[in-house]
Coordinates of C-alpha atoms in Angstrom, one line a residue:
X1247 CA 20.5 4.4 -151.3
X1248 CA 22.4 4.5 -147.8
X1249 CA 23.9 8.0 -147.6
X1250 CA 27.6 8.0 -147.3
X1251 CA 29.1 11.5 -146.4
X1252 CA 32.8 10.1 -147.2
X1253 CA 34.0 12.0 -144.4
X1254 CA 37.6 11.3 -143.7
X1255 CA 38.8 9.5 -140.5
X1256 CA 41.0 11.1 -137.9
X1257 CA 41.1 14.3 -136.3
X1258 CA 39.4 17.1 -137.0
X1259 CA 42.3 19.3 -138.4
X1260 CA 43.7 16.2 -140.1
X1261 CA 40.5 15.1 -142.2
X1262 CA 41.1 17.1 -145.3
X1263 CA 45.1 16.5 -145.3
X1264 CA 44.4 12.8 -145.1
X1265 CA 41.6 13.1 -147.9
X1266 CA 44.1 15.0 -150.3
X1267 CA 47.0 12.2 -149.2
X1268 CA 44.6 9.5 -150.6
X1269 CA 42.6 11.0 -153.4
X1270 CA 43.1 9.6 -156.8
X1271 CA 45.1 11.7 -159.3
X1272 CA 45.0 12.2 -162.7
X1273 CA 48.1 13.1 -164.9
X1274 CA 47.9 16.1 -167.0
X1275 CA 48.1 14.6 -170.3
X1276 CA 45.0 12.3 -169.3
X1277 CA 42.8 15.4 -167.9
X1278 CA 42.9 17.0 -171.6
X1279 CA 40.9 13.9 -172.8
X1280 CA 38.0 14.4 -170.1
X1281 CA 35.2 17.2 -170.8
X1282 CA 33.5 18.9 -167.7
X1283 CA 30.4 21.1 -167.9
X1284 CA 29.9 23.8 -165.2
X1285 CA 26.5 25.5 -165.0
X1286 CA 26.7 29.0 -163.5
X1287 CA 29.3 31.5 -163.6
X1288 CA 29.5 33.4 -160.0
X1289 CA 32.2 32.8 -157.4
X1290 CA 31.7 29.0 -157.3
X1291 CA 31.1 28.3 -161.0
X1292 CA 33.5 30.9 -162.2
X1293 CA 36.2 29.7 -160.0
X1294 CA 35.7 26.0 -160.6
X1295 CA 35.7 26.4 -164.4
X1296 CA 38.9 28.8 -164.1
X1297 CA 40.7 26.3 -161.9
X1298 CA 39.6 23.2 -163.8
X1299 CA 40.7 24.7 -166.7
X1300 CA 44.0 25.6 -165.6
X1301 CA 44.6 21.8 -164.3
X1302 CA 44.0 20.9 -168.1
X1303 CA 40.3 19.6 -168.4
X1304 CA 38.3 20.6 -171.0
X1305 CA 35.6 22.7 -169.7
X1306 CA 32.0 24.3 -170.9
X1307 CA 30.7 26.8 -168.8
X1308 CA 27.0 28.2 -169.0
X1309 CA 25.0 31.1 -167.4
X1310 CA 21.7 32.5 -168.3
X1311 CA 23.0 35.9 -168.3
X1312 CA 24.5 37.8 -171.2
X1313 CA 28.0 38.1 -169.5
X1314 CA 29.2 35.7 -166.9
X1315 CA 30.0 39.2 -164.6
X1316 CA 26.4 39.3 -164.0
X1317 CA 26.0 36.4 -161.6
X1318 CA 24.3 37.2 -158.7
X1319 CA 27.5 37.1 -156.3
X1320 CA 27.8 40.6 -157.7
X1321 CA 25.2 41.6 -155.4
X1322 CA 26.7 40.6 -151.9
X1323 CA 27.9 43.5 -150.2
X1324 CA 29.4 43.2 -146.6
X1325 CA 32.6 40.8 -146.8
X1326 CA 34.1 37.4 -146.5
X1327 CA 35.2 35.6 -143.4
X1328 CA 38.7 34.0 -142.7
X1329 CA 40.4 33.0 -139.4
X1330 CA 43.5 35.0 -139.5
X1331 CA 43.5 36.8 -136.2
X1332 CA 44.9 40.1 -137.4
X1333 CA 43.1 41.7 -134.6
X1334 CA 44.7 39.0 -131.9
X1335 CA 41.2 39.3 -130.7
X1336 CA 40.9 35.5 -129.7
X1337 CA 40.1 34.2 -133.2
X1338 CA 41.8 30.8 -134.7
X1339 CA 40.5 28.3 -137.3
X1340 CA 38.9 26.4 -134.4
X1341 CA 36.6 29.3 -133.4
X1342 CA 35.5 30.1 -136.5
X1343 CA 34.6 26.4 -136.9
X1344 CA 32.6 26.4 -133.8
X1345 CA 30.9 29.8 -134.4
X1346 CA 29.8 28.5 -137.8
X1347 CA 28.4 25.0 -136.4
X1348 CA 26.6 27.2 -133.5
X1349 CA 25.3 29.6 -136.2
X1350 CA 23.5 26.6 -138.0
X1351 CA 22.2 25.6 -134.6
X1352 CA 24.4 22.0 -135.1
X1353 CA 22.8 20.8 -138.3
X1354 CA 25.7 20.7 -140.2
X1355 CA 28.6 18.2 -140.7
X1356 CA 31.6 18.6 -138.3
X1357 CA 34.1 17.7 -141.0
X1358 CA 32.6 20.0 -143.8
X1359 CA 32.4 22.9 -141.5
X1360 CA 35.9 22.6 -140.0
X1361 CA 37.4 22.6 -143.7
X1362 CA 35.4 25.8 -144.5
X1363 CA 37.2 27.5 -141.5
X1364 CA 40.4 25.7 -142.5
X1365 CA 40.6 26.8 -146.0
X1366 CA 39.5 30.3 -145.3
X1367 CA 42.9 32.1 -144.5
X1368 CA 44.6 30.8 -147.8
X1369 CA 41.5 32.1 -149.7
X1370 CA 42.2 35.6 -148.6
X1371 CA 45.9 35.3 -149.8
X1372 CA 44.5 33.9 -153.1
X1373 CA 42.1 36.9 -153.4
X1374 CA 45.1 39.2 -152.6
X1375 CA 47.3 37.8 -155.4
X1376 CA 44.4 38.1 -157.8
X1377 CA 44.1 42.1 -157.3
X1378 CA 40.8 42.2 -154.9
X1379 CA 41.3 45.8 -153.3
X1380 CA 40.5 44.8 -149.7
X1381 CA 40.2 47.4 -147.2
X1382 CA 43.3 48.0 -145.5
X1383 CA 44.8 50.4 -142.4
X1384 CA 46.7 53.2 -143.0
X1385 CA 49.9 51.1 -142.9
X1386 CA 48.5 48.9 -145.4
X1387 CA 47.7 46.2 -143.3
X1388 CA 44.1 44.4 -144.2
X1389 CA 41.7 45.6 -142.0
X1390 CA 38.3 43.6 -140.6
X1391 CA 35.2 44.1 -139.2
X1392 CA 32.5 42.0 -137.6
X1393 CA 29.4 40.3 -138.9
X1394 CA 26.3 38.9 -136.8
X1395 CA 26.8 35.6 -134.4
X1396 CA 30.7 36.2 -133.5
X1397 CA 32.5 38.3 -131.0
X1398 CA 35.7 38.4 -133.0
X1399 CA 36.3 40.6 -136.3
X1400 CA 37.1 38.1 -139.2
X1401 CA 35.3 39.8 -142.0
X1402 CA 37.2 41.2 -144.8
X1403 CA 35.7 43.5 -147.2
X1404 CA 35.9 46.1 -150.0
X1405 CA 33.5 48.9 -148.8
X1406 CA 30.0 47.6 -149.5
X1407 CA 30.8 46.0 -152.9
X1408 CA 32.8 42.6 -151.7
X1409 CA 31.0 40.3 -154.1
X1410 CA 31.5 42.6 -156.8
X1411 CA 35.0 42.9 -156.6
X1412 CA 35.8 39.2 -155.8
X1413 CA 33.5 38.3 -158.9
X1414 CA 35.6 40.8 -161.2
X1415 CA 38.7 38.5 -159.6
X1416 CA 37.0 35.2 -160.6
X1417 CA 36.0 36.4 -163.8
X1418 CA 39.3 37.9 -164.7
X1419 CA 40.6 34.3 -164.0
X1420 CA 37.9 32.8 -166.1
X1421 CA 38.4 35.0 -169.0
X1422 CA 42.0 34.4 -169.1
X1423 CA 40.9 30.5 -169.7
X1424 CA 38.1 31.5 -172.5
X1425 CA 41.1 33.6 -174.3
X1426 CA 43.3 30.6 -174.1
X1427 CA 40.4 28.5 -175.7
X1428 CA 40.2 26.4 -172.6
X1429 CA 37.0 27.1 -171.3
X1430 CA 34.0 27.6 -174.0
X1431 CA 31.7 30.0 -172.4
X1432 CA 28.1 30.0 -173.4
X1433 CA 26.3 32.6 -172.0
X1434 CA 22.3 32.8 -172.9
X1435 CA 22.0 29.4 -172.6
X1436 CA 19.4 27.8 -169.6
X1437 CA 19.7 24.2 -168.4
X1438 CA 16.6 22.5 -168.8
X1439 CA 17.3 19.1 -167.9
X1440 CA 20.2 16.4 -166.8
X1441 CA 21.0 13.4 -169.1
X1442 CA 22.2 10.3 -167.3
X1443 CA 23.7 7.4 -168.9
X1444 CA 24.1 4.1 -166.9
X1445 CA 23.4 6.1 -163.6
X1446 CA 25.8 8.6 -164.3
X1447 CA 25.5 12.6 -165.2
X1448 CA 26.7 12.6 -168.7
X1449 CA 25.6 15.7 -170.1
X1450 CA 22.6 18.2 -170.2
X1451 CA 20.0 19.7 -172.5
X1452 CA 19.9 23.7 -172.8
X1453 CA 17.9 26.2 -174.4
X1454 CA 19.5 28.9 -176.2
X1455 CA 17.7 31.9 -174.6
X1456 CA 18.1 34.2 -177.8
X1457 CA 16.7 31.7 -180.3
X1458 CA 14.8 29.2 -178.6
X1459 CA 16.9 26.2 -180.1
X1460 CA 17.3 23.3 -177.9
X1461 CA 20.8 22.0 -177.7
X1462 CA 22.6 18.7 -176.6
X1463 CA 25.8 18.9 -174.5
X1464 CA 27.9 15.7 -173.3
X1465 CA 30.3 15.6 -170.9
X1466 CA 32.6 13.5 -168.2
X1467 CA 31.2 15.2 -165.2
X1468 CA 28.5 17.9 -164.6
X1469 CA 29.0 20.9 -161.8
X1470 CA 26.0 22.7 -160.7
X1471 CA 26.9 25.9 -159.3
X1472 CA 23.5 27.8 -159.9
X1473 CA 23.0 29.6 -156.5
X1474 CA 19.9 29.9 -154.3
X1475 CA 16.0 29.1 -154.7
X1476 CA 14.7 31.8 -152.0
X1477 CA 12.8 33.6 -155.3
X1478 CA 10.3 30.9 -154.5
X1479 CA 9.1 33.4 -152.2
X1480 CA 9.1 35.7 -155.0
X1481 CA 9.8 38.7 -153.1
X1482 CA 13.4 38.3 -152.0
X1483 CA 17.0 40.0 -152.1
X1484 CA 17.7 37.9 -154.9
X1485 CA 17.8 38.9 -158.6
X1486 CA 14.6 38.3 -160.6
X1487 CA 16.5 35.8 -162.7
X1488 CA 17.6 33.9 -159.9
X1489 CA 16.1 30.4 -159.7
X1490 CA 16.2 26.7 -158.6
X1491 CA 15.3 24.8 -161.9
X1492 CA 18.7 23.4 -162.6
X1493 CA 18.8 21.7 -159.1
X1494 CA 15.2 20.8 -159.1
X1495 CA 15.6 19.1 -162.7
X1496 CA 18.6 17.4 -161.1
X1497 CA 16.3 16.0 -158.2
X1498 CA 14.1 15.2 -160.4
X1499 CA 16.5 12.5 -161.9
X1500 CA 17.8 11.2 -158.9
X1501 CA 19.7 13.9 -156.7
X1502 CA 18.7 13.9 -153.0
X1503 CA 17.1 17.4 -152.0
X1504 CA 18.6 18.2 -148.3
X1505 CA 16.9 20.3 -145.7
X1506 CA 14.6 22.5 -148.2
X1507 CA 13.2 24.3 -145.7
X1508 CA 16.2 25.9 -144.3
X1509 CA 15.9 29.2 -146.1
X1510 CA 17.5 32.5 -144.3
X1511 CA 15.3 35.4 -143.7
X1512 CA 17.8 38.5 -144.0
X1513 CA 17.3 41.2 -141.4
X1514 CA 18.4 44.1 -143.1
X1515 CA 16.5 44.8 -146.2
X1516 CA 14.1 47.5 -147.6
X1517 CA 10.9 46.8 -146.6
X1518 CA 8.2 46.2 -149.2
X1519 CA 6.1 49.0 -150.4
X1520 CA 3.7 47.6 -152.6
X1521 CA 2.0 44.4 -154.1
X1522 CA 3.2 45.4 -157.3
X1523 CA 7.0 45.1 -156.4
X1524 CA 9.2 42.1 -158.0
X1525 CA 12.0 42.2 -155.6
X1526 CA 13.5 43.5 -152.7
X1527 CA 16.7 45.5 -151.9
X1528 CA 19.6 44.1 -149.6
X1529 CA 21.4 46.7 -147.4
X1530 CA 24.5 44.7 -146.1
X1531 CA 24.7 43.0 -142.6
X1532 CA 27.8 45.1 -142.3
X1533 CA 25.7 48.3 -141.1
X1534 CA 25.0 46.6 -138.0
X1535 CA 28.4 47.1 -136.9
X1536 CA 28.1 50.8 -136.4
X1537 CA 24.1 51.1 -136.8
X1538 CA 21.8 50.6 -133.8
X1539 CA 18.4 48.9 -134.5
X1540 CA 15.1 50.3 -132.7
X1541 CA 11.7 50.7 -132.6
X1542 CA 9.3 53.1 -130.5
X1543 CA 8.2 51.9 -127.4
X1544 CA 4.8 53.2 -128.0
X1545 CA 2.3 51.3 -130.2
X1546 CA 1.6 52.9 -133.7
X1547 CA 3.8 55.8 -133.1
X1548 CA 3.1 58.3 -135.6
X1549 CA 5.9 60.6 -134.8
X1550 CA 9.0 61.5 -136.6
X1551 CA 12.3 59.4 -135.6
X1552 CA 14.2 62.6 -134.8
X1553 CA 11.0 63.6 -132.4
X1554 CA 11.3 60.4 -130.6
X1555 CA 13.3 60.8 -127.6
X1556 CA 15.9 58.4 -126.1
X1557 CA 14.2 57.1 -123.4
X1558 CA 11.0 56.5 -125.8
X1559 CA 13.3 54.1 -128.0
X1560 CA 13.4 50.3 -127.8
X1561 CA 16.9 49.2 -129.0
X1562 CA 15.4 45.3 -128.6
X1563 CA 18.4 43.5 -129.7
X1564 CA 20.7 45.3 -127.3
X1565 CA 17.9 44.7 -124.7
X1566 CA 17.3 41.0 -125.5
X1567 CA 20.8 39.7 -126.5
X1568 CA 23.1 41.9 -124.4
X1569 CA 26.2 39.7 -125.5
X1570 CA 25.8 40.3 -129.2
X1571 CA 23.6 43.3 -129.4
X1572 CA 23.0 44.5 -132.9
X1573 CA 25.3 41.6 -134.3
X1574 CA 23.1 38.8 -133.1
X1575 CA 22.4 36.4 -135.8
X1576 CA 20.4 36.7 -138.8
X1577 CA 17.7 34.3 -137.8
X1578 CA 17.1 35.7 -134.1
X1579 CA 17.5 39.3 -135.4
X1580 CA 14.6 38.7 -138.2
X1581 CA 12.4 37.0 -136.0
X1582 CA 13.1 39.7 -133.3
X1583 CA 12.0 42.2 -135.7
X1584 CA 8.9 40.4 -137.0
X1585 CA 7.8 40.2 -133.3
X1586 CA 8.2 43.9 -132.8
X1587 CA 6.3 44.6 -136.3
X1588 CA 3.7 42.2 -135.3
X1589 CA 3.1 43.5 -131.9
X1590 CA 2.4 47.2 -133.2
X1591 CA 5.8 48.7 -133.2
X1592 CA 6.6 48.7 -136.8
X1593 CA 7.4 52.0 -138.6
X1594 CA 6.9 53.4 -142.2
X1595 CA 4.1 53.8 -144.2
X1596 CA 3.0 50.3 -144.2
X1597 CA 4.4 49.9 -140.7
X1598 CA 6.4 46.8 -141.7
X1599 CA 9.7 47.9 -140.6
X1600 CA 12.6 48.8 -138.0
X1601 CA 14.9 51.6 -137.9
X1602 CA 18.7 51.5 -138.4
X1603 CA 20.2 54.4 -136.8
X1604 CA 23.5 55.7 -137.4
X1605 CA 23.1 58.8 -135.0
X1606 CA 25.4 57.7 -132.2
X1607 CA 28.1 56.1 -134.5
X1608 CA 28.5 59.7 -136.6
X1609 CA 28.7 61.3 -133.0
X1610 CA 31.4 58.9 -131.8
X1611 CA 33.5 58.3 -134.9
X1612 CA 32.4 61.6 -137.1
X1613 CA 30.7 61.1 -140.4
X1614 CA 34.0 60.6 -142.5
X1615 CA 34.6 57.3 -140.9
X1616 CA 31.0 56.4 -141.4
X1617 CA 31.3 57.2 -145.1
X1618 CA 34.3 55.9 -145.4
X1619 CA 32.8 52.3 -144.2
X1620 CA 29.4 52.5 -145.7
X1621 CA 29.5 55.5 -148.3
X1622 CA 28.2 53.6 -151.4
X1623 CA 25.6 51.8 -148.9
X1624 CA 24.2 55.2 -147.8
X1625 CA 24.3 56.3 -152.0
X1626 CA 22.3 53.0 -152.5
X1627 CA 19.6 53.8 -149.9
X1628 CA 19.4 57.6 -151.0
X1629 CA 18.9 56.8 -154.7
X1630 CA 16.1 54.2 -154.1
X1631 CA 14.4 56.0 -151.0
X1632 CA 15.2 59.5 -151.4
X1633 CA 16.2 59.7 -147.4
X1634 CA 19.7 60.9 -146.2
X1635 CA 20.5 58.2 -143.8
X1636 CA 23.3 60.5 -142.3
X1637 CA 20.6 62.6 -141.1
X1638 CA 17.4 60.2 -140.3
X1639 CA 17.5 56.4 -139.3
X1640 CA 17.3 53.8 -142.3
X1641 CA 14.1 51.7 -142.7
X1642 CA 14.8 48.0 -142.5
X1643 CA 12.8 44.9 -142.8
X1644 CA 13.5 41.0 -142.7
X1645 CA 13.4 39.7 -146.4
X1646 CA 13.8 35.9 -148.0
X1647 CA 17.6 35.7 -148.6
X1648 CA 19.7 32.5 -148.7
X1649 CA 19.0 29.1 -148.9
X1650 CA 21.0 27.0 -146.5
X1651 CA 19.1 23.8 -148.2
X1652 CA 19.9 22.6 -151.4
X1653 CA 21.1 19.3 -153.4
X1654 CA 22.3 16.9 -150.7
X1655 CA 26.4 16.3 -151.0
X1656 CA 29.1 14.2 -149.5
X1657 CA 32.5 15.4 -148.4
X1658 CA 33.7 15.3 -152.2
X1659 CA 30.6 17.9 -153.1
X1660 CA 29.2 15.1 -155.1
X1661 CA 25.4 14.6 -155.4
X1662 CA 23.9 11.1 -155.0
X1663 CA 23.9 11.0 -158.8
X1664 CA 27.5 10.0 -159.6
X1665 CA 29.4 12.1 -161.6
X1666 CA 27.0 15.0 -160.8
X1667 CA 28.6 17.8 -158.2
X1668 CA 26.7 20.7 -156.7
X1669 CA 28.8 23.9 -155.1
X1670 CA 28.2 27.0 -153.7
X1671 CA 24.8 28.0 -152.3
X1672 CA 23.1 25.2 -154.5
X1673 CA 24.5 22.6 -152.3
X1674 CA 23.5 21.5 -148.5
X1675 CA 27.0 21.0 -146.9
X1676 CA 28.2 23.9 -144.7
X1677 CA 25.8 26.4 -142.9
X1678 CA 23.4 23.7 -141.2
X1679 CA 20.0 25.6 -140.4
X1680 CA 21.4 29.2 -140.4
X1681 CA 24.4 30.9 -142.2
X1682 CA 26.6 33.5 -140.6
X1683 CA 27.0 36.2 -142.4
X1684 CA 30.1 37.0 -145.0
X1685 CA 30.3 32.8 -144.9
X1686 CA 28.4 32.9 -148.4
X1687 CA 31.2 34.3 -150.2
X1688 CA 33.6 32.2 -148.5
X1689 CA 31.6 28.9 -149.1
X1690 CA 31.1 29.6 -152.9
X1691 CA 34.8 30.7 -153.3
X1692 CA 36.2 27.6 -151.3
X1693 CA 34.1 25.0 -153.2
X1694 CA 34.9 26.3 -156.5
X1695 CA 38.7 27.1 -156.1
X1696 CA 40.1 24.8 -153.7
X1697 CA 37.9 21.6 -152.9
X1698 CA 36.1 20.6 -156.2
X1699 CA 39.3 20.8 -158.2
X1700 CA 40.9 18.5 -155.5
X1701 CA 37.9 15.8 -155.0
X1702 CA 36.7 15.5 -159.0
X1703 CA 39.8 13.4 -159.9
X1704 CA 38.3 10.8 -157.4
X1705 CA 35.9 10.5 -159.6
X1706 CA 37.1 11.4 -163.1
X1707 CA 40.1 8.7 -162.5
X1708 CA 37.8 5.8 -162.9
X1709 CA 36.1 7.4 -166.1
X1710 CA 39.4 7.6 -168.1
X1711 CA 38.6 3.7 -169.2
X1712 CA 35.0 4.0 -169.8
X1713 CA 33.0 4.9 -173.0
X1714 CA 32.5 8.8 -173.5
X1715 CA 29.1 8.9 -174.9
X1716 CA 28.6 11.6 -177.1
X1717 CA 25.1 13.8 -177.7
X1718 CA 24.1 11.2 -180.5
X1719 CA 23.3 8.6 -177.7
X1720 CA 19.8 7.8 -177.6
X1721 CA 19.3 8.9 -174.1
X1722 CA 20.1 12.6 -175.1
X1723 CA 17.2 12.4 -177.8
X1724 CA 15.0 11.0 -175.2
X1725 CA 15.5 13.9 -172.7
X1726 CA 15.5 16.4 -175.4
X1727 CA 12.1 15.5 -176.2
X1728 CA 10.7 15.4 -172.8
X1729 CA 12.0 19.1 -172.6
X1730 CA 10.3 20.1 -175.8
X1731 CA 7.2 18.3 -174.8
X1732 CA 6.8 20.0 -171.7
X1733 CA 7.7 23.4 -173.3
X1734 CA 5.0 22.8 -176.0
X1735 CA 2.5 21.8 -172.9
X1736 CA 3.1 25.1 -171.2
X1737 CA 2.6 27.1 -174.6
X1738 CA -0.7 25.3 -175.4
X1739 CA -2.4 26.1 -172.1
X1740 CA -3.4 29.6 -173.3
X1741 CA -5.0 30.5 -170.4
X1742 CA -6.2 33.5 -168.6
X1743 CA -3.5 34.4 -165.8
X1744 CA -0.1 35.5 -166.1
X1745 CA 3.1 33.9 -164.9
X1746 CA 3.8 36.7 -162.1
X1747 CA -0.1 36.5 -161.1
X1748 CA 0.7 32.7 -160.0
X1749 CA 4.3 33.5 -158.5
X1750 CA 2.7 36.3 -156.5
X1751 CA 0.0 33.8 -155.0
X1752 CA 2.6 31.4 -154.2
X1753 CA 4.7 33.7 -152.8
X1754 CA 2.3 35.1 -150.2
X1755 CA 1.6 31.2 -149.3
X1756 CA 5.4 30.6 -148.5
X1757 CA 5.8 33.9 -146.9
X1758 CA 2.7 33.2 -144.8
X1759 CA 3.5 29.6 -143.6
X1760 CA 6.9 28.7 -144.5
X1761 CA 9.5 31.8 -143.7
X1762 CA 10.3 33.1 -140.3
X1763 CA 8.1 31.0 -138.3
X1764 CA 6.0 28.0 -139.3
X1765 CA 3.5 25.8 -137.5
X1766 CA 1.6 22.2 -138.0
X1767 CA -1.5 23.7 -139.3
X1768 CA -0.4 26.3 -141.6
X1769 CA 2.1 23.9 -142.9
X1770 CA -0.7 21.3 -143.8
X1771 CA -2.9 24.3 -145.2
X1772 CA 0.1 25.5 -147.4
X1773 CA 0.9 22.2 -149.0
X1774 CA -2.8 22.1 -150.0
X1775 CA -2.8 25.6 -151.1
X1776 CA 0.2 24.7 -153.1
X1777 CA -1.7 21.6 -155.1
X1778 CA -4.1 24.1 -155.9
X1779 CA -2.0 26.7 -157.3
X1780 CA -0.3 24.0 -159.5
X1781 CA -3.5 22.7 -160.8
X1782 CA -4.8 26.3 -161.8
X1783 CA -1.1 26.9 -163.0
X1784 CA -1.0 24.0 -165.3
X1785 CA -4.9 24.5 -166.8
X1786 CA -5.1 28.6 -166.7
X1787 CA -1.7 30.4 -167.2
X1788 CA -0.9 32.2 -170.3
X1789 CA 2.5 32.3 -171.9
X1790 CA 2.8 34.7 -175.0
X1791 CA 5.1 34.4 -177.7
X1792 CA 6.6 30.9 -179.2
X1793 CA 9.3 28.7 -178.1
X1794 CA 11.5 29.7 -181.2
X1795 CA 12.2 33.4 -180.1
X1796 CA 13.7 35.1 -177.2
X1797 CA 10.7 34.8 -174.8
X1798 CA 11.1 35.8 -171.1
X1799 CA 7.4 34.9 -170.4
X1800 CA 8.3 31.0 -171.2
X1801 CA 11.6 31.4 -169.2
X1802 CA 9.3 32.7 -166.3
X1803 CA 6.8 29.9 -166.5
X1804 CA 9.3 26.7 -166.7
X1805 CA 10.9 28.3 -163.7
X1806 CA 7.9 29.0 -161.7
X1807 CA 6.6 25.6 -162.5
X1808 CA 9.8 24.2 -160.5
X1809 CA 9.0 26.6 -157.7
X1810 CA 5.7 25.5 -157.3
X1811 CA 7.0 21.8 -157.1
X1812 CA 9.8 22.9 -154.8
X1813 CA 7.4 24.9 -152.3
X1814 CA 5.4 21.5 -151.8
X1815 CA 8.5 19.8 -150.8
X1816 CA 9.8 22.7 -148.4
X1817 CA 6.8 22.7 -146.7
X1818 CA 6.9 19.2 -146.4
X1819 CA 10.3 19.1 -144.9
X1820 CA 9.1 21.7 -142.5
X1821 CA 6.2 19.7 -141.3
X1822 CA 8.2 16.5 -140.6
X1823 CA 10.7 18.6 -138.5
X1824 CA 9.3 18.8 -134.9
X1825 CA 11.7 21.4 -133.7
X1826 CA 12.8 24.7 -133.9
X1827 CA 16.2 25.2 -135.0
X1828 CA 18.1 28.0 -136.6
X1829 CA 15.9 29.7 -139.7
X1830 CA 13.3 26.7 -138.9
X1831 CA 11.0 28.2 -136.3
X1832 CA 8.2 26.0 -135.2
X1833 CA 5.7 28.0 -132.9
X1834 CA 4.7 24.7 -131.1
X1835 CA 8.6 24.4 -130.2
X1836 CA 9.7 27.6 -128.1
X1837 CA 10.7 28.4 -124.7
X1838 CA 9.1 30.7 -122.5
X1839 CA 10.6 33.9 -123.4
X1840 CA 10.2 33.1 -127.3
X1841 CA 13.9 31.2 -128.3
X1842 CA 14.1 28.1 -130.3
X1843 CA 13.7 24.8 -128.7
X1844 CA 15.7 21.9 -130.6
X1845 CA 15.4 18.4 -130.4
X1846 CA 18.9 16.5 -130.6
X1847 CA 17.6 13.3 -129.7
X1848 CA 15.2 13.0 -132.5
X1849 CA 16.2 15.2 -135.3
X1850 CA 20.1 15.7 -135.4
X1851 CA 20.1 14.6 -138.9
X1852 CA 20.3 15.9 -142.6
X1853 CA 16.8 15.2 -144.0
X1854 CA 17.6 14.1 -147.7
X1855 CA 14.5 13.7 -150.0
X1856 CA 14.0 11.4 -152.8
X1857 CA 11.9 12.7 -155.5
X1858 CA 9.8 9.4 -155.8
X1859 CA 7.6 11.0 -158.6
X1860 CA 6.6 13.6 -156.5
X1861 CA 5.7 11.3 -153.2
X1862 CA 9.2 12.2 -151.5
X1863 CA 10.9 9.9 -149.5
X1864 CA 12.7 11.1 -146.5
X1865 CA 16.4 9.7 -146.1
X1866 CA 18.5 10.7 -143.1
X1867 CA 21.9 11.5 -142.9
X1868 CA 22.8 10.8 -138.8
X1869 CA 25.0 14.0 -137.5
X1870 CA 28.0 12.8 -135.6
X1871 CA 29.4 15.3 -133.1
X1872 CA 32.8 14.1 -132.1
X1873 CA 34.5 17.1 -131.4
X1874 CA 31.9 19.6 -130.3
X1875 CA 28.7 18.3 -128.3
X1876 CA 25.5 20.2 -129.3
X1877 CA 24.7 22.6 -126.5
X1878 CA 21.7 25.4 -126.4
X1879 CA 22.1 28.2 -128.7
X1880 CA 22.5 31.3 -126.7
X1881 CA 23.4 34.6 -127.7
X1882 CA 22.1 36.5 -124.4

């Protein structure tokens, strides 16, 4: 299959306008004849479902939680970017496009990345009209702060709970459509497979998580908005239920998986305290605006932080990256923390953390200002750790966080399966090899509210005259039986090890060999170990209960089976990319002072993988840089 990105011709600033001018339209009367399935109810999914329903389409929206409001978008804290240049500090749409392209180490499409920046400003107006309580100056003007990888203030925020406030707004729009009976909401349903008819996405097979019933749902198009897959590491900042199963099932049915090894390690999480932990807690990157990150200069220093004088503290980000300091991009900040921890300068009981100190901010601005900006984050930190961060530094550590990789999509956000779309974090489109902070809420919202509703008509206009197969089509029965057979197979194993035990083993392999740094020997070893984990899983896992009941162990087992396969592809992708770029840091390819060494001549492409029964085949989408030539990524 030849990959066609469908990026329109013309000037960068005209591409989206040119696309809309030529896009096929569907009149309102005909939209009522078309059904769309949206999987996921976070910012991308809720925004898409609500907007598509407003346009007149018949929409069914699925989520595995008991309410759409429990989507993981609620956990985002720090803010959402937009190039409105309220500060008059040199920001612009083009500057935001360049920062995002450079932040992703020139491994994303220019057209998609520019569109992200272009649509950012109207999105803020959109949310203000929905009632999002963004922070404001005393006179009422919206206020901004900075995030990593930029030198301007373009991040809009609602204290440290921006994701929650945006999700409430999106949920309100979704619920309005549910009440109007234009959206059928199906909570506690998990998508277990995709149904293709004549090569097109025409429905899904879902499991009712309350009863265990397997159900069929038909549609004219399917939209996946299922978030990221960093739970493959087990310990991550994601909610325990977050998974990659829907996109992995789509991958097995023919959707190419792009850049799976591009997964982000967030520098500002709470450190792991024991092997028994099931997840890690994210502390917003916004804290790096006013907090200063440091470690003791002395190796294995046992003193309390307040007993370590200034001259014996190493503010290593300010030392290594003076232009950006504590706001260096996430991949660089995480690797710098790892380097300090590995060299013996880590702090905390397990020596696996660094300090994030607000002493100077409180001295300069006063406690009241710091409390106004970050109060809920300080409260959360004290509730979890028992430490008052106004008096002592926070302890933070890198943790698996965001997935830049995901299903390959074109400019219309369609995958390589006609009629199947992927939006938000579950696609690969805007961020390249590293996502800049506060671009996640932005991409999810823009994909759902602004882009998909404009692009899906280009495909659906051609489906109006086609047959609309229902759930009685033989293909639905075939896929349903395959789903039931897999569930039976996993329950019949009745081995000796729990799902969590296998997940813990997989997570350790992935964290060691395919996280902040990778090397050829380690990745080859990891692939062998993952294959062994798969073999043991399918012969020795024990899943209690049965299929016809509420069974969380069965849910976890089905998701872990997909994670194991995805882990192998992640390591395969990392192994073939003989360069360091963004979050993909190959130890063999670095400068003398430990910075990433990119290879544009051989690797300026998006790796798009075909499943091929587990014998993955690489397809390359060459990246063309018409407007910004790749440069060495320098934050010093």
